[in-house]
């Protein structure tokens, strides 16, 4: 059964035992255990695969994702887990929100291209000097811009950073408010389709931007029942993502076309741009990349440096890789075990 009401606010009574953040996660999940999750794409994948009603706990699905929304909901104590890129957990930590990363997903291909305004001439990132660049602090797009400047051997003084919300990037390009902006997915596709004839284009940036996380308020993991449910959810989540990749026509039609209102061509573009989900069984590289980003953002913003490894919960480290390995031989009726710490 999937719940529809909001989750309990932090501070309300809970019958669950308290759990240390380094203690083994229990296998038992009481049926009444309830999570509030902002993971809308995976929610749809679970619906289409038929697994959403088989979850051994209750979920209040929240139609939100990304850094600003999830951090605000974390602060209010009304969200347990959210889906984000590589920067929001860093920004949350800078702003005093105690979070933990539970899943690491790596895309086969970069998420963003650097889109250029009509008439702006850029052949590579080395042509960014003197350009106006859309910049969104606290979001993955903002961190990407800083990484690109570093790779190009440029400082913030060599360009003009125009602070905007990422939702404003496309309009800023078309109005020539900026020369360059990171765009992804259907936004990039539609922008180029609409303005290529006027001289719009895009260039590859050549830096890593393909990490995705599911992260939580650290306080949630101190609830033994919720910690157990989140451990199990990480399994179901990876399985749902792999199901979507293995059923491209069904996924494109149901999600991109019917749910998101895109054309089949646009849906195919997004599907192919994402590639097959990858789940590293060792998070060493992901932690190192996150540390590089955190250090870069700390230097740019004056925030205090912290050790990135402290926001990764290594108890969850091998789940995705184990699910991916098991799914290669799994039949359509196979399901994750819930009584033991086994994988689908």
Coordinates of C-alpha atoms in Angstrom, one line a residue:
X1 CA 0.0 0.0 0.0
X2 CA 1.4 3.4 -0.9
X3 CA 0.5 6.3 1.3
X4 CA -0.6 9.7 0.1
X5 CA -0.3 11.9 3.1
X6 CA 2.8 13.8 4.2
X7 CA 5.3 12.2 6.5
X8 CA 5.5 12.9 10.2
X9 CA 7.4 16.0 11.1
X10 CA 10.7 15.6 12.9
X11 CA 10.2 15.5 16.6
X12 CA 7.0 13.4 16.5
X13 CA 6.9 10.2 18.5
X14 CA 8.3 7.1 16.9
X15 CA 8.2 3.5 18.2
X16 CA 11.4 2.6 16.3
X17 CA 14.6 1.8 18.2
X18 CA 17.4 4.3 17.8
X19 CA 20.3 3.2 15.6
X20 CA 23.8 4.5 15.6
X21 CA 25.0 5.8 12.2
X22 CA 27.8 3.2 12.1
X23 CA 25.7 0.2 13.3
X24 CA 24.6 -2.7 11.1
X25 CA 21.2 -2.0 9.5
X26 CA 18.5 -4.4 10.7
X27 CA 16.8 -6.6 8.2
X28 CA 13.3 -6.5 9.7
X29 CA 11.0 -3.8 8.3
X30 CA 7.7 -3.4 10.2
X31 CA 4.9 -3.1 7.7
X32 CA 3.8 0.3 9.1
X33 CA 7.2 1.8 8.4
X34 CA 6.7 5.0 6.4
X35 CA 9.1 7.0 4.3
X36 CA 8.7 10.3 2.5
X37 CA 10.6 10.2 -0.7
X38 CA 11.2 12.7 -3.5
X39 CA 12.3 10.4 -6.4
X40 CA 9.6 11.0 -9.1
X41 CA 11.3 9.3 -12.0
X42 CA 11.9 6.1 -10.0
X43 CA 8.4 6.3 -8.7
X44 CA 7.1 6.1 -12.3
X45 CA 9.5 3.2 -13.0
X46 CA 8.2 1.3 -10.1
X47 CA 4.6 1.9 -11.2
X48 CA 5.4 0.7 -14.8
X49 CA 7.3 -2.4 -13.6
X50 CA 4.5 -3.3 -11.3
X51 CA 6.7 -3.3 -8.2
X52 CA 5.4 -0.2 -6.5
X53 CA 2.7 -2.2 -4.6
X54 CA 5.2 -4.8 -3.6
X55 CA 7.3 -2.5 -1.4
X56 CA 7.4 -3.9 2.1
X57 CA 6.9 -0.4 3.7
X58 CA 4.7 2.6 3.0
X59 CA 5.8 5.5 0.9
X60 CA 4.5 9.1 0.8
X61 CA 5.8 10.1 -2.7
X62 CA 6.7 13.7 -3.1
X63 CA 6.8 15.3 -6.5
X64 CA 10.1 17.1 -6.0
X65 CA 13.8 16.5 -6.7
X66 CA 17.0 18.5 -7.0
X67 CA 19.0 20.5 -4.5
X68 CA 16.9 23.6 -3.6
X69 CA 13.6 21.7 -3.2
X70 CA 15.1 18.7 -1.2
X71 CA 17.2 20.9 1.1
X72 CA 14.2 23.0 1.9
X73 CA 12.1 19.9 2.6
X74 CA 14.9 18.4 4.7
X75 CA 15.0 21.6 6.8
X76 CA 11.3 21.4 7.4
X77 CA 11.6 17.7 8.4
X78 CA 9.0 16.7 5.8
X79 CA 11.2 14.7 3.5
X80 CA 13.3 11.6 4.3
X81 CA 15.1 11.0 0.9
X82 CA 15.6 12.9 -2.4
X83 CA 17.2 12.3 -5.8
X84 CA 19.9 14.8 -6.8
X85 CA 23.0 15.4 -8.8
X86 CA 26.5 15.7 -7.3
X87 CA 26.4 19.1 -5.7
X88 CA 23.3 19.4 -3.4
X89 CA 24.7 17.2 -0.7
X90 CA 27.8 19.5 -0.6
X91 CA 25.6 22.6 -0.5
X92 CA 23.5 21.1 2.3
X93 CA 26.5 20.3 4.4
X94 CA 27.8 23.9 3.9
X95 CA 24.5 25.3 5.1
X96 CA 24.3 23.1 8.2
X97 CA 22.0 20.3 7.0
X98 CA 23.3 16.9 8.1
X99 CA 22.9 14.5 5.1
X100 CA 24.1 11.1 4.0
X101 CA 24.4 9.7 0.5
X102 CA 22.9 6.3 0.1
X103 CA 23.2 5.5 -3.6
X104 CA 25.7 6.4 -6.3
X105 CA 24.7 6.2 -9.9
X106 CA 27.0 6.9 -12.8
X107 CA 25.7 7.8 -16.2
X108 CA 27.5 6.5 -19.3
X109 CA 27.5 10.0 -20.8
X110 CA 27.8 13.5 -19.5
X111 CA 24.6 15.2 -18.3
X112 CA 25.3 18.7 -19.6
X113 CA 26.6 20.4 -22.7
X114 CA 27.6 24.1 -22.7
X115 CA 24.9 25.7 -24.9
X116 CA 25.8 28.9 -26.6
X117 CA 23.6 31.9 -27.4
X118 CA 22.8 32.7 -31.0
X119 CA 25.8 34.3 -32.6
X120 CA 28.2 33.6 -29.7
X121 CA 31.3 31.9 -31.1
X122 CA 32.9 29.2 -29.0
X123 CA 34.8 26.3 -30.4
X124 CA 36.1 25.0 -27.0
X125 CA 36.1 25.8 -23.3
X126 CA 39.3 27.8 -24.0
X127 CA 37.1 30.4 -25.7
X128 CA 35.2 31.2 -22.5
X129 CA 37.4 34.1 -21.6
X130 CA 35.4 37.3 -21.5
X131 CA 32.1 35.5 -21.9
X132 CA 28.9 35.9 -19.8
X133 CA 28.1 32.5 -18.2
X134 CA 24.9 31.5 -16.5
X135 CA 25.7 30.4 -12.9
X136 CA 23.5 28.8 -10.3
X137 CA 25.2 28.4 -6.9
X138 CA 24.2 25.3 -4.9
X139 CA 23.2 23.4 -8.0
X140 CA 25.1 20.9 -10.1
X141 CA 25.2 23.4 -13.0
X142 CA 27.0 25.9 -10.8
X143 CA 29.7 23.5 -9.8
X144 CA 30.1 22.4 -13.4
X145 CA 30.8 25.9 -14.4
X146 CA 33.6 26.2 -11.8
X147 CA 35.1 22.9 -12.9
X148 CA 35.1 23.9 -16.5
X149 CA 36.8 27.2 -15.7
X150 CA 39.5 25.4 -13.8
X151 CA 40.0 22.9 -16.6
X152 CA 40.3 25.8 -19.1
X153 CA 42.9 27.5 -16.9
X154 CA 40.6 30.5 -16.2
X155 CA 39.5 32.2 -13.0
X156 CA 36.1 33.8 -12.2
X157 CA 37.7 37.1 -12.9
X158 CA 38.3 36.0 -16.5
X159 CA 34.5 35.7 -17.2
X160 CA 31.3 37.3 -16.0
X161 CA 29.2 34.9 -13.9
X162 CA 25.5 35.8 -14.2
X163 CA 23.6 34.3 -11.2
X164 CA 20.4 32.7 -12.2
X165 CA 18.2 29.8 -11.4
X166 CA 18.8 26.9 -13.8
X167 CA 15.2 27.1 -15.0
X168 CA 16.1 30.6 -16.4
X169 CA 19.1 29.5 -18.4
X170 CA 17.3 28.9 -21.7
X171 CA 15.6 32.2 -21.7
X172 CA 18.8 33.9 -20.7
X173 CA 20.5 32.4 -23.8
X174 CA 17.7 33.4 -26.2
X175 CA 17.7 37.0 -24.8
X176 CA 21.5 37.2 -24.9
X177 CA 21.6 37.9 -21.2
X178 CA 24.4 35.3 -21.2
X179 CA 26.6 33.8 -23.8
X180 CA 26.9 30.3 -22.4
X181 CA 24.8 28.1 -20.1
X182 CA 24.9 24.4 -19.1
X183 CA 21.8 22.7 -20.5
X184 CA 20.8 19.1 -20.5
X185 CA 18.2 16.7 -21.8
X186 CA 15.1 17.9 -23.5
X187 CA 15.8 21.6 -22.7
X188 CA 19.1 21.4 -24.7
X189 CA 17.3 19.5 -27.5
X190 CA 14.5 22.0 -27.8
X191 CA 16.8 25.0 -27.5
X192 CA 19.0 23.8 -30.4
X193 CA 16.0 22.8 -32.5
X194 CA 14.5 26.3 -32.0
X195 CA 17.6 28.5 -32.3
X196 CA 20.2 26.5 -34.3
X197 CA 19.2 28.4 -37.5
X198 CA 20.0 31.7 -35.7
X199 CA 23.5 30.5 -34.7
X200 CA 22.9 28.6 -31.4
X201 CA 25.1 25.6 -30.8
X202 CA 26.6 23.6 -28.0
X203 CA 30.1 22.4 -27.1
X204 CA 31.4 19.5 -24.9
X205 CA 33.0 20.6 -21.7
X206 CA 35.3 17.6 -21.0
X207 CA 34.8 17.4 -17.2
X208 CA 33.1 14.8 -15.2
X209 CA 29.4 15.6 -14.5
X210 CA 27.8 12.2 -14.5
X211 CA 27.2 11.4 -10.8
X212 CA 23.7 11.1 -9.3
X213 CA 22.8 10.5 -5.7
X214 CA 19.9 9.5 -3.5
X215 CA 20.6 11.3 -0.2
X216 CA 18.8 11.6 3.1
X217 CA 18.6 13.6 6.3
X218 CA 21.1 11.8 8.6
X219 CA 18.6 11.9 11.4
X220 CA 16.4 9.5 9.4
X221 CA 19.0 6.8 9.6
X222 CA 18.9 6.9 13.4
X223 CA 15.4 5.4 13.2
X224 CA 16.1 1.6 12.9
X225 CA 12.9 0.9 11.0
X226 CA 13.4 3.7 8.5
X227 CA 17.1 2.8 8.0
X228 CA 16.0 -0.8 7.2
X229 CA 13.3 0.5 4.7
X230 CA 15.8 2.8 3.0
X231 CA 18.3 -0.1 2.7
X232 CA 15.6 -2.1 1.0
X233 CA 14.4 0.9 -1.1
X234 CA 18.0 1.2 -2.5
X235 CA 17.5 -2.3 -4.0
X236 CA 14.1 -1.7 -5.4
X237 CA 15.3 1.7 -6.9
X238 CA 18.3 0.1 -8.8
X239 CA 16.0 -2.6 -10.0
X240 CA 13.4 -0.1 -11.3
X241 CA 16.1 1.9 -13.1
X242 CA 17.4 -1.2 -14.8
X243 CA 13.9 -2.3 -15.7
X244 CA 13.4 1.0 -17.5
X245 CA 16.6 0.6 -19.4
X246 CA 15.7 -2.9 -20.4
X247 CA 12.2 -1.8 -21.7
X248 CA 13.0 1.3 -23.7
X249 CA 9.8 1.4 -25.8
X250 CA 7.5 1.0 -22.9
X251 CA 9.5 3.5 -20.8
X252 CA 9.7 6.2 -23.5
X253 CA 6.0 5.9 -24.3
X254 CA 4.7 5.8 -20.8
X255 CA 7.1 8.3 -19.2
X256 CA 8.5 10.7 -21.7
X257 CA 5.5 10.9 -24.0
X258 CA 2.4 10.4 -21.8
X259 CA 3.7 11.6 -18.5
X260 CA 6.1 14.4 -19.6
X261 CA 4.3 15.4 -22.8
X262 CA 7.3 15.0 -25.0
X263 CA 7.5 13.6 -28.5
X264 CA 8.7 10.1 -29.1
X265 CA 11.8 11.6 -30.7
X266 CA 12.6 13.7 -27.7
X267 CA 12.0 10.8 -25.4
X268 CA 14.4 8.7 -27.5
X269 CA 17.0 11.4 -27.3
X270 CA 16.8 11.6 -23.5
X271 CA 16.9 7.8 -23.1
X272 CA 19.9 7.5 -25.3
X273 CA 21.6 10.5 -23.7
X274 CA 21.4 8.8 -20.3
X275 CA 22.8 5.4 -21.4
X276 CA 22.7 2.4 -19.1
X277 CA 22.7 3.0 -15.4
X278 CA 26.0 2.1 -13.7
X279 CA 26.4 1.4 -10.0
X280 CA 30.0 1.3 -8.7
X281 CA 30.5 -1.3 -6.0
X282 CA 33.4 0.8 -4.7
X283 CA 32.7 4.5 -4.0
X284 CA 36.4 5.5 -3.8
X285 CA 36.3 7.4 -7.1
X286 CA 32.9 9.0 -6.4
X287 CA 34.2 10.2 -3.0
X288 CA 37.3 11.6 -4.6
X289 CA 35.3 13.5 -7.3
X290 CA 33.0 14.8 -4.6
X291 CA 35.9 16.0 -2.6
X292 CA 37.3 17.9 -5.6
X293 CA 34.0 19.6 -6.1
X294 CA 33.5 20.4 -2.4
X295 CA 37.0 21.9 -2.2
X296 CA 36.4 24.0 -5.4
X297 CA 33.0 25.2 -4.0
X298 CA 34.5 26.0 -0.6
X299 CA 37.3 28.1 -2.2
X300 CA 34.8 29.9 -4.4
X301 CA 32.3 30.6 -1.6
X302 CA 34.4 31.0 1.5
X303 CA 32.8 28.0 3.2
X304 CA 34.7 25.7 5.5
X305 CA 36.3 22.7 3.9
X306 CA 35.0 19.2 5.0
X307 CA 35.9 15.6 4.3
X308 CA 33.6 14.4 1.6
X309 CA 33.8 10.8 2.8
X310 CA 31.8 11.8 5.9
X311 CA 28.6 12.3 3.9
X312 CA 28.7 8.9 2.2
X313 CA 27.1 6.0 4.1
X314 CA 29.3 3.1 3.2
X315 CA 26.8 0.6 4.6
X316 CA 24.9 1.1 1.3
X317 CA 28.0 1.0 -0.9
X318 CA 27.6 -2.4 -2.6
X319 CA 23.8 -2.5 -3.1
X320 CA 23.5 -1.1 -6.6
X321 CA 26.3 -3.2 -8.0
X322 CA 24.9 -6.4 -6.4
X323 CA 21.4 -5.6 -7.8
X324 CA 22.9 -5.0 -11.3
X325 CA 24.8 -8.2 -11.2
X326 CA 21.7 -10.2 -10.0
X327 CA 19.4 -8.6 -12.6
X328 CA 21.4 -10.0 -15.5
X329 CA 20.0 -13.4 -14.7
X330 CA 16.8 -12.3 -13.0
X331 CA 13.4 -13.3 -14.4
X332 CA 10.4 -11.0 -14.6
X333 CA 8.9 -12.4 -11.4
X334 CA 12.1 -12.3 -9.3
X335 CA 11.8 -9.8 -6.4
X336 CA 14.2 -8.5 -3.8
X337 CA 14.2 -10.5 -0.5
X338 CA 13.1 -8.5 2.5
X339 CA 13.7 -10.8 5.4
X340 CA 17.4 -11.0 4.8
X341 CA 20.1 -8.7 3.4
X342 CA 20.1 -10.4 0.0
X343 CA 19.7 -8.7 -3.4
X344 CA 17.1 -9.1 -6.1

